[in-house]
PDB file of C-alpha atoms in Angstrom:
ATOM      1  CA  MET A   1     102.396 100.598 107.056  1.00  0.00           C
ATOM      2  CA  SER A   2     105.029  98.805 104.436  1.00  0.00           C
ATOM      3  CA  GLU A   3     103.661  96.189 101.819  1.00  0.00           C
ATOM      4  CA  PRO A   4     104.873  92.514 103.012  1.00  0.00           C
ATOM      5  CA  CYS A   5     108.030  91.469 101.112  1.00  0.00           C
ATOM      6  CA  VAL A   6     107.927  89.243  98.004  1.00  0.00           C
ATOM      7  CA  PHE A   7     110.372  87.285  98.933  1.00  0.00           C
ATOM      8  CA  CYS A   8     110.168  86.846 102.846  1.00  0.00           C
ATOM      9  CA  GLY A   9     107.177  84.849 101.737  1.00  0.00           C
ATOM     10  CA  ILE A  10     108.715  82.721  99.474  1.00  0.00           C
ATOM     11  CA  ILE A  11     111.601  82.006 102.102  1.00  0.00           C
ATOM     12  CA  ASP A  12     108.596  81.139 104.367  1.00  0.00           C
ATOM     13  CA  ALA A  13     106.671  78.578 101.758  1.00  0.00           C
ATOM     14  CA  ALA A  14     109.922  77.096 101.500  1.00  0.00           C
ATOM     15  CA  THR A  15     111.228  76.546 104.790  1.00  0.00           C
ATOM     16  CA  VAL A  16     107.910  74.793 106.211  1.00  0.00           C
ATOM     17  CA  GLY A  17     108.455  72.426 103.554  1.00  0.00           C
ATOM     18  CA  HIS A  18     105.784  73.634 101.248  1.00  0.00           C
ATOM     19  CA  ALA A  19     105.995  74.211  97.339  1.00  0.00           C
ATOM     20  CA  VAL A  20     106.937  78.131  96.726  1.00  0.00           C
ATOM     21  CA  ASP A  21     103.646  79.962  96.837  1.00  0.00           C
ATOM     22  CA  SER A  22     104.574  81.644  93.543  1.00  0.00           C
ATOM     23  CA  PRO A  23     105.405  80.858  90.040  1.00  0.00           C
ATOM     24  CA  THR A  24     109.029  80.287  90.954  1.00  0.00           C
ATOM     25  CA  ASN A  25     111.071  76.709  91.463  1.00  0.00           C
ATOM     26  CA  LEU A  26     113.539  76.243  94.032  1.00  0.00           C
ATOM     27  CA  VAL A  27     116.899  75.138  92.709  1.00  0.00           C
ATOM     28  CA  ALA A  28     118.390  75.169  96.765  1.00  0.00           C
ATOM     29  CA  ARG A  29     117.898  75.577 100.322  1.00  0.00           C
ATOM     30  CA  TRP A  30     120.379  76.389 103.032  1.00  0.00           C
ATOM     31  CA  HIS A  31     120.467  76.911 106.166  1.00  0.00           C
ATOM     32  CA  ASP A  32     121.278  80.344 105.889  1.00  0.00           C
ATOM     33  CA  ALA A  33     119.477  81.003 101.777  1.00  0.00           C
ATOM     34  CA  ILE A  34     117.653  79.588  99.071  1.00  0.00           C
ATOM     35  CA  ALA A  35     117.280  79.967  95.550  1.00  0.00           C
ATOM     36  CA  PHE A  36     114.786  79.890  92.915  1.00  0.00           C
ATOM     37  CA  THR A  37     114.107  80.677  89.297  1.00  0.00           C
ATOM     38  CA  PRO A  38     112.809  84.395  89.254  1.00  0.00           C
ATOM     39  CA  LEU A  39     109.555  85.110  88.007  1.00  0.00           C
ATOM     40  CA  ASN A  40     110.894  86.529  84.458  1.00  0.00           C
ATOM     41  CA  PRO A  41     114.211  84.687  84.111  1.00  0.00           C
ATOM     42  CA  VAL A  42     116.763  86.570  81.690  1.00  0.00           C
ATOM     43  CA  THR A  43     118.953  83.466  80.125  1.00  0.00           C
ATOM     44  CA  ILE A  44     118.409  79.728  80.861  1.00  0.00           C
ATOM     45  CA  GLY A  45     119.450  78.667  84.533  1.00  0.00           C
ATOM     46  CA  HIS A  46     119.007  82.607  85.807  1.00  0.00           C
ATOM     47  CA  THR A  47     118.249  81.801  89.487  1.00  0.00           C
ATOM     48  CA  LEU A  48     118.546  84.344  92.526  1.00  0.00           C
ATOM     49  CA  VAL A  49     120.637  83.277  95.512  1.00  0.00           C
ATOM     50  CA  VAL A  50     118.717  85.155  98.234  1.00  0.00           C
ATOM     51  CA  PRO A  51     119.484  85.143 102.488  1.00  0.00           C
ATOM     52  CA  LEU A  52     116.574  83.885 104.620  1.00  0.00           C
ATOM     53  CA  ALA A  53     117.525  87.450 107.278  1.00  0.00           C
ATOM     54  CA  HIS A  54     116.166  89.657 106.033  1.00  0.00           C
ATOM     55  CA  VAL A  55     118.621  92.576 104.894  1.00  0.00           C
ATOM     56  CA  ALA A  56     117.653  95.657 103.000  1.00  0.00           C
ATOM     57  CA  ASN A  57     120.180  95.255 100.183  1.00  0.00           C
ATOM     58  CA  PHE A  58     124.338  93.816 100.200  1.00  0.00           C
ATOM     59  CA  THR A  59     125.826  97.164 102.795  1.00  0.00           C
ATOM     60  CA  THR A  60     122.876  96.904 105.081  1.00  0.00           C
ATOM     61  CA  ASP A  61     124.854  93.616 107.038  1.00  0.00           C
ATOM     62  CA  PRO A  62     128.126  92.528 105.063  1.00  0.00           C
ATOM     63  CA  ASP A  63     128.000  89.201 106.245  1.00  0.00           C
ATOM     64  CA  VAL A  64     125.212  88.539 105.086  1.00  0.00           C
ATOM     65  CA  THR A  65     126.378  89.206 101.950  1.00  0.00           C
ATOM     66  CA  MET A  66     129.886  87.370 102.230  1.00  0.00           C
ATOM     67  CA  ARG A  67     127.732  84.042 103.064  1.00  0.00           C
ATOM     68  CA  THR A  68     124.750  84.799 100.262  1.00  0.00           C
ATOM     69  CA  MET A  69     127.501  85.317  97.388  1.00  0.00           C
ATOM     70  CA  ALA A  70     129.728  82.736  98.721  1.00  0.00           C
ATOM     71  CA  ARG A  71     125.847  80.526  98.269  1.00  0.00           C
ATOM     72  CA  ALA A  72     125.781  81.731  94.913  1.00  0.00           C
ATOM     73  CA  ALA A  73     129.176  80.577  93.550  1.00  0.00           C
ATOM     74  CA  MET A  74     128.912  77.292  95.019  1.00  0.00           C
ATOM     75  CA  LEU A  75     125.950  77.398  92.999  1.00  0.00           C
ATOM     76  CA  ALA A  76     127.129  78.100  90.155  1.00  0.00           C
ATOM     77  CA  ARG A  77     130.142  75.980  90.662  1.00  0.00           C
ATOM     78  CA  GLU A  78     127.498  72.839  90.894  1.00  0.00           C
ATOM     79  CA  MET A  79     125.670  73.843  88.035  1.00  0.00           C
ATOM     80  CA  GLU A  80     128.215  74.705  85.550  1.00  0.00           C
ATOM     81  CA  PRO A  81     131.712  74.078  87.023  1.00  0.00           C
ATOM     82  CA  ALA A  82     133.421  75.931  82.736  1.00  0.00           C
ATOM     83  CA  GLY A  83     130.199  78.147  82.601  1.00  0.00           C
ATOM     84  CA  HIS A  84     129.968  81.561  81.948  1.00  0.00           C
ATOM     85  CA  TRP A  85     128.259  83.949  84.661  1.00  0.00           C
ATOM     86  CA  ASN A  86     127.508  87.307  85.592  1.00  0.00           C
ATOM     87  CA  LEU A  87     126.840  87.334  89.523  1.00  0.00           C
ATOM     88  CA  ILE A  88     124.949  90.747  90.055  1.00  0.00           C
ATOM     89  CA  THR A  89     123.286  92.781  93.071  1.00  0.00           C
ATOM     90  CA  SER A  90     121.864  96.420  93.339  1.00  0.00           C
ATOM     91  CA  LYS A  91     121.070  98.733  96.142  1.00  0.00           C
ATOM     92  CA  GLY A  92     118.790 101.664  95.490  1.00  0.00           C
ATOM     93  CA  GLN A  93     116.006 102.117  92.639  1.00  0.00           C
ATOM     94  CA  HIS A  94     118.575 104.202  90.285  1.00  0.00           C
ATOM     95  CA  ALA A  95     120.540 101.168  90.594  1.00  0.00           C
ATOM     96  CA  THR A  96     117.694  99.000  89.251  1.00  0.00           C
ATOM     97  CA  GLN A  97     116.683  97.466  92.945  1.00  0.00           C
ATOM     98  CA  THR A  98     112.821  96.599  92.906  1.00  0.00           C
ATOM     99  CA  VAL A  99     112.914  94.429  95.981  1.00  0.00           C
ATOM    100  CA  HIS A 100     114.665  95.508  99.091  1.00  0.00           C
ATOM    101  CA  HIS A 101     115.454  92.013 100.446  1.00  0.00           C
ATOM    102  CA  LEU A 102     119.244  91.479  99.663  1.00  0.00           C
ATOM    103  CA  HIS A 103     118.916  88.990  96.583  1.00  0.00           C
ATOM    104  CA  VAL A 104     121.769  87.689  94.178  1.00  0.00           C
ATOM    105  CA  HIS A 105     121.097  87.094  90.441  1.00  0.00           C
ATOM    106  CA  LEU A 106     123.455  83.879  89.018  1.00  0.00           C
ATOM    107  CA  VAL A 107     123.205  84.754  85.225  1.00  0.00           C
ATOM    108  CA  PRO A 108     124.161  81.983  82.713  1.00  0.00           C
ATOM    109  CA  ARG A 109     125.689  83.234  79.541  1.00  0.00           C
ATOM    110  CA  HIS A 110     126.583  82.240  76.542  1.00  0.00           C
ATOM    111  CA  LEU A 111     126.949  83.343  73.210  1.00  0.00           C
ATOM    112  CA  GLY A 112     124.723  84.884  71.741  1.00  0.00           C
ATOM    113  CA  ASP A 113     122.095  84.791  74.442  1.00  0.00           C
ATOM    114  CA  GLY A 114     121.363  88.701  73.084  1.00  0.00           C
ATOM    115  CA  LEU A 115     121.839  89.694  77.112  1.00  0.00           C
ATOM    116  CA  PRO A 116     123.763  93.008  76.999  1.00  0.00           C
ATOM    117  CA  LEU A 117     125.026  94.390  79.932  1.00  0.00           C
ATOM    118  CA  PRO A 118     124.176  98.377  81.113  1.00  0.00           C
ATOM    119  CA  TRP A 119     127.732  99.387  80.420  1.00  0.00           C
ATOM    120  CA  THR A 120     128.130  97.112  77.273  1.00  0.00           C
ATOM    121  CA  PRO A 121     127.660  98.539  73.687  1.00  0.00           C
ATOM    122  CA  GLN A 122     124.147  97.307  72.705  1.00  0.00           C
ATOM    123  CA  GLN A 123     124.106  96.795  68.959  1.00  0.00           C
ATOM    124  CA  GLU A 124     120.139  97.287  67.702  1.00  0.00           C
ATOM    125  CA  GLY A 125     119.131  94.307  65.809  1.00  0.00           C
ATOM    126  CA  SER A 126     122.631  91.843  66.956  1.00  0.00           C
ATOM    127  CA  SER A 127     121.570  88.540  68.670  1.00  0.00           C
ATOM    128  CA  THR A 128     125.763  88.964  69.548  1.00  0.00           C
TER     129      THR A 128
END
């Protein structure tokens, strides 16, 4: 028997009108997705956008992926229209996917936030 999906549990709690049953904060709710603060945000405002439908990753159902990405884009525009953002999703363990339910990381970026991406040069001891 496989372990229950943590995001499906959060979705169940959020869609029946209860507080999200975890230390996350619900940011937005739509008919097809929810957005919430992850347990360990990497920057202030880091948000996960998760479809209500359980799909394992972005290749499982391209239509669900498209709608989830659109929700993330709309949310970023509402939260900080002139802001700088990373929009990230992963597929598979070697790509750092740890929860096998499609989710999009919406990460606000600010000069000097100290968050390097895996493909950018990382300067040890530097805060820029």
